[in-house]
Amino acid sequence: VLLLIRSYCWCVCSRNVLFYYSSGITVGVLASLLILVYMLSKLVPKKSGAVVLLAAGWSTALYLLQHMYLNLQSLLQGYLPYILGYLAVAALVSFAVCYRYGPVTNERSLDLIKWGIQLIGLTFVYNGTQLPAASLTIILLAVLWANIPERLAQAVRTWFPRKIRRLTQEEYEQQAREETRRALEQLRQFCNSPDCNTWKTVSRLEKCSPVRFAKFVEGDSHLSEDEVCAYDSE
């Protein structure tokens, strides 16, 4: 329930590329029979005949889906290779269509997708409990939560700030050593790359000799023995 409420409030799926392709492939696999019927209806010359064929095709497709659902185990045992082949072909065709048109970028289309996901989530929430009053209460709270003004939300966060965990002395020193090591390694990689202007870099050295900097680039430590001893003595 909490996950559905969260998906209702944020609805990141409406802008997610993975969700776009997965939902497109799923719809393509399930609707492939209906698409086939629609293509066959184009071959019928009369409009009335096309409507009759399309309506009959929808009914036939729904009947076949129901029949397959009721006899799923026997179908899997007897026709597993054909079923897998059909699913693979339908999934590939659906992926090609989704790839051809690309993810949705229109804001209004994204809003429609978001509202559809919200409606599905609220439907699951309503059917997730045996108490209609509790389901309606959860739905009402989710709707109110999703439509809280930003100013009010910021005020609530100001009144109830989250506790910030501070680093201990040991954690601070460990993080400092790790960040220093990473930064020095990035500096070595940049100096050894073709993007580095060697003469310009050397001209900027003030307190470090070019020889010492060259040794550092080649892999030596950035600290001398005297500096290490002075640091340990402190």
Coordinates of C-alpha atoms in Angstrom, one line a residue, residues 21-220:
Y21 CA 9.6 0.1 -23.1
S22 CA 8.4 -2.5 -20.6
S23 CA 4.8 -1.3 -20.7
G24 CA 4.9 -0.9 -24.5
I25 CA 6.2 -4.5 -25.0
T26 CA 3.5 -5.8 -22.5
V27 CA 0.7 -4.0 -24.3
G28 CA 2.0 -5.0 -27.7
V29 CA 2.1 -8.7 -26.7
L30 CA -1.4 -8.6 -25.2
A31 CA -2.9 -6.6 -28.0
S32 CA -1.2 -8.3 -30.9
L33 CA -4.4 -10.4 -31.6
L34 CA -6.5 -7.2 -31.7
I35 CA -3.9 -5.5 -34.0
L36 CA -4.1 -8.5 -36.4
V37 CA -7.9 -8.3 -36.4
Y38 CA -7.7 -4.5 -37.1
M39 CA -5.4 -5.1 -40.0
L40 CA -7.7 -7.8 -41.4
S41 CA -10.6 -5.3 -41.1
K42 CA -8.8 -3.0 -43.5
L43 CA -9.2 -5.7 -46.2
V44 CA -13.0 -5.6 -45.9
P45 CA -14.4 -3.1 -48.6
K46 CA -17.5 -2.1 -46.8
K47 CA -17.4 0.0 -43.6
S48 CA -20.2 -2.0 -42.0
G49 CA -18.4 -5.2 -42.8
A50 CA -15.2 -3.9 -41.2
V51 CA -17.1 -2.8 -38.1
V52 CA -18.7 -6.3 -37.8
L53 CA -15.4 -8.0 -38.3
L54 CA -13.7 -5.8 -35.8
A55 CA -16.4 -6.3 -33.2
A56 CA -16.3 -10.0 -33.8
G57 CA -12.5 -10.0 -33.7
W58 CA -12.5 -8.3 -30.3
S59 CA -15.0 -10.8 -28.9
T60 CA -13.0 -13.7 -30.4
A61 CA -9.8 -12.3 -29.0
L62 CA -11.3 -11.9 -25.5
Y63 CA -12.7 -15.4 -25.7
L64 CA -9.4 -16.9 -26.7
L65 CA -7.6 -15.0 -23.9
Q66 CA -10.2 -16.4 -21.4
H67 CA -9.8 -19.9 -22.8
M68 CA -6.0 -19.7 -22.6
Y69 CA -6.2 -18.4 -19.0
L70 CA -8.5 -21.3 -17.9
N71 CA -6.3 -23.9 -19.7
L72 CA -2.9 -22.3 -19.1
Q73 CA -1.2 -25.4 -17.7
S74 CA -2.3 -27.8 -20.5
L75 CA -1.3 -25.2 -23.1
L76 CA 2.1 -24.7 -21.6
Q77 CA 2.7 -28.5 -21.6
G78 CA 1.6 -29.0 -25.2
Y79 CA 2.5 -25.8 -27.0
L80 CA 5.3 -24.3 -25.0
P81 CA 7.7 -23.7 -28.0
Y82 CA 5.0 -22.0 -30.1
I83 CA 3.9 -19.9 -27.2
L84 CA 7.5 -18.8 -26.5
G85 CA 8.0 -18.1 -30.2
Y86 CA 4.9 -16.0 -30.4
L87 CA 5.8 -14.0 -27.3
A88 CA 9.4 -13.4 -28.6
V89 CA 8.1 -12.2 -32.0
A90 CA 5.4 -10.0 -30.5
A91 CA 7.9 -8.5 -28.0
L92 CA 10.5 -7.8 -30.7
V93 CA 7.9 -6.1 -32.9
S94 CA 6.6 -4.1 -29.9
F95 CA 10.1 -3.0 -29.0
A96 CA 10.8 -2.0 -32.5
V97 CA 7.7 0.2 -32.6
C98 CA 8.5 1.8 -29.2
Y99 CA 12.1 2.4 -30.4
R100 CA 10.9 3.9 -33.7
Y101 CA 8.6 6.5 -32.0
G102 CA 10.8 7.0 -28.9
P103 CA 9.7 7.9 -25.3
V104 CA 6.9 10.3 -24.8
T105 CA 8.1 13.9 -24.5
N106 CA 4.8 15.9 -24.8
E107 CA 3.9 17.3 -21.3
R108 CA 0.2 16.7 -21.8
S109 CA 0.8 13.1 -22.8
L110 CA 3.0 12.6 -19.8
D111 CA 0.3 14.0 -17.6
L112 CA -2.2 11.5 -19.1
I113 CA 0.2 8.7 -18.4
K114 CA 0.7 10.0 -14.8
W115 CA -3.0 10.2 -14.2
G116 CA -3.5 6.7 -15.6
I117 CA -0.8 5.3 -13.2
Q118 CA -2.4 7.2 -10.3
L119 CA -5.8 5.8 -11.2
I120 CA -4.4 2.2 -11.4
G121 CA -2.6 2.7 -8.0
L122 CA -5.8 4.0 -6.4
T123 CA -7.8 1.1 -7.8
F124 CA -5.3 -1.4 -6.2
V125 CA -5.4 0.5 -2.9
Y126 CA -9.2 0.4 -2.9
N127 CA -9.3 -3.4 -3.7
G128 CA -6.4 -4.1 -1.3
T129 CA -8.5 -4.2 1.9
Q130 CA -11.9 -5.6 2.8
L131 CA -13.0 -2.4 4.5
P132 CA -14.2 0.2 2.0
A133 CA -14.0 2.9 4.6
A134 CA -10.4 2.2 5.2
S135 CA -9.6 2.2 1.5
L136 CA -11.4 5.5 0.9
T137 CA -9.5 7.0 3.9
I138 CA -6.1 5.9 2.4
I139 CA -7.1 7.2 -1.0
L140 CA -8.2 10.6 0.5
L141 CA -4.9 10.9 2.4
A142 CA -2.9 10.0 -0.7
V143 CA -4.8 12.7 -2.8
L144 CA -4.3 15.3 -0.1
W145 CA -0.6 14.4 0.3
A146 CA 0.0 14.6 -3.4
N147 CA -1.6 18.1 -3.6
I148 CA 0.0 19.8 -0.6
P149 CA 1.2 23.2 -1.7
E150 CA 5.0 23.5 -1.9
R151 CA 5.1 26.4 0.6
L152 CA 3.2 24.4 3.2
A153 CA 5.5 21.4 2.7
Q154 CA 8.5 23.6 3.2
A155 CA 7.0 25.0 6.3
V156 CA 6.4 21.5 7.7
R157 CA 10.0 20.5 6.9
T158 CA 11.2 23.6 8.7
W159 CA 9.1 22.8 11.8
F160 CA 10.2 19.2 11.9
P161 CA 13.7 19.1 10.5
R162 CA 15.4 15.8 10.0
K163 CA 18.1 14.8 12.3
I164 CA 21.5 15.1 10.7
R165 CA 24.1 12.5 11.6
R166 CA 27.5 14.0 12.1
L167 CA 30.7 12.3 11.4
T168 CA 32.9 11.1 14.2
Q169 CA 36.6 12.1 14.2
E170 CA 37.7 8.8 12.9
E171 CA 35.1 8.8 10.1
Y172 CA 36.1 12.4 9.2
E173 CA 39.8 11.5 8.9
Q174 CA 39.0 8.3 6.9
Q175 CA 36.8 10.3 4.5
A176 CA 39.5 13.0 4.2
R177 CA 42.2 10.4 3.3
E178 CA 39.9 8.7 0.8
E179 CA 38.9 12.0 -1.0
T180 CA 42.6 13.1 -1.0
R181 CA 43.7 9.9 -2.6
R182 CA 40.9 10.0 -5.2
A183 CA 41.7 13.7 -6.1
L184 CA 45.5 12.9 -6.4
E185 CA 44.7 10.0 -8.7
Q186 CA 42.5 12.1 -10.9
L187 CA 45.3 14.7 -11.1
R188 CA 47.8 12.1 -12.2
Q189 CA 45.4 10.8 -14.8
F190 CA 44.8 14.3 -16.2
C191 CA 48.6 15.1 -16.3
N192 CA 49.2 11.9 -18.2
S193 CA 46.4 12.5 -20.7
P194 CA 46.7 14.3 -24.0
D195 CA 44.4 17.0 -22.8
C196 CA 47.1 18.3 -20.4
N197 CA 49.2 21.3 -21.5
T198 CA 52.5 20.4 -19.9
W199 CA 54.3 23.7 -20.1
K200 CA 51.2 25.6 -18.9
T201 CA 50.9 23.3 -16.0
V202 CA 54.6 23.6 -15.0
S203 CA 54.4 27.4 -15.3
R204 CA 51.7 27.4 -12.6
L205 CA 53.8 25.6 -10.1
E206 CA 54.9 28.0 -7.3
K207 CA 55.8 26.2 -4.1
C208 CA 56.6 22.9 -5.8
S209 CA 59.6 22.2 -8.0
P210 CA 59.0 20.8 -11.5
V211 CA 61.2 17.8 -10.7
R212 CA 59.1 16.9 -7.6
F213 CA 55.9 17.3 -9.6
A214 CA 57.1 15.1 -12.4
K215 CA 58.0 12.4 -9.8
F216 CA 54.5 12.7 -8.4
V217 CA 52.9 12.3 -11.8
E218 CA 55.0 9.2 -12.4
G219 CA 53.6 7.6 -9.2
D220 CA 55.7 8.9 -6.2

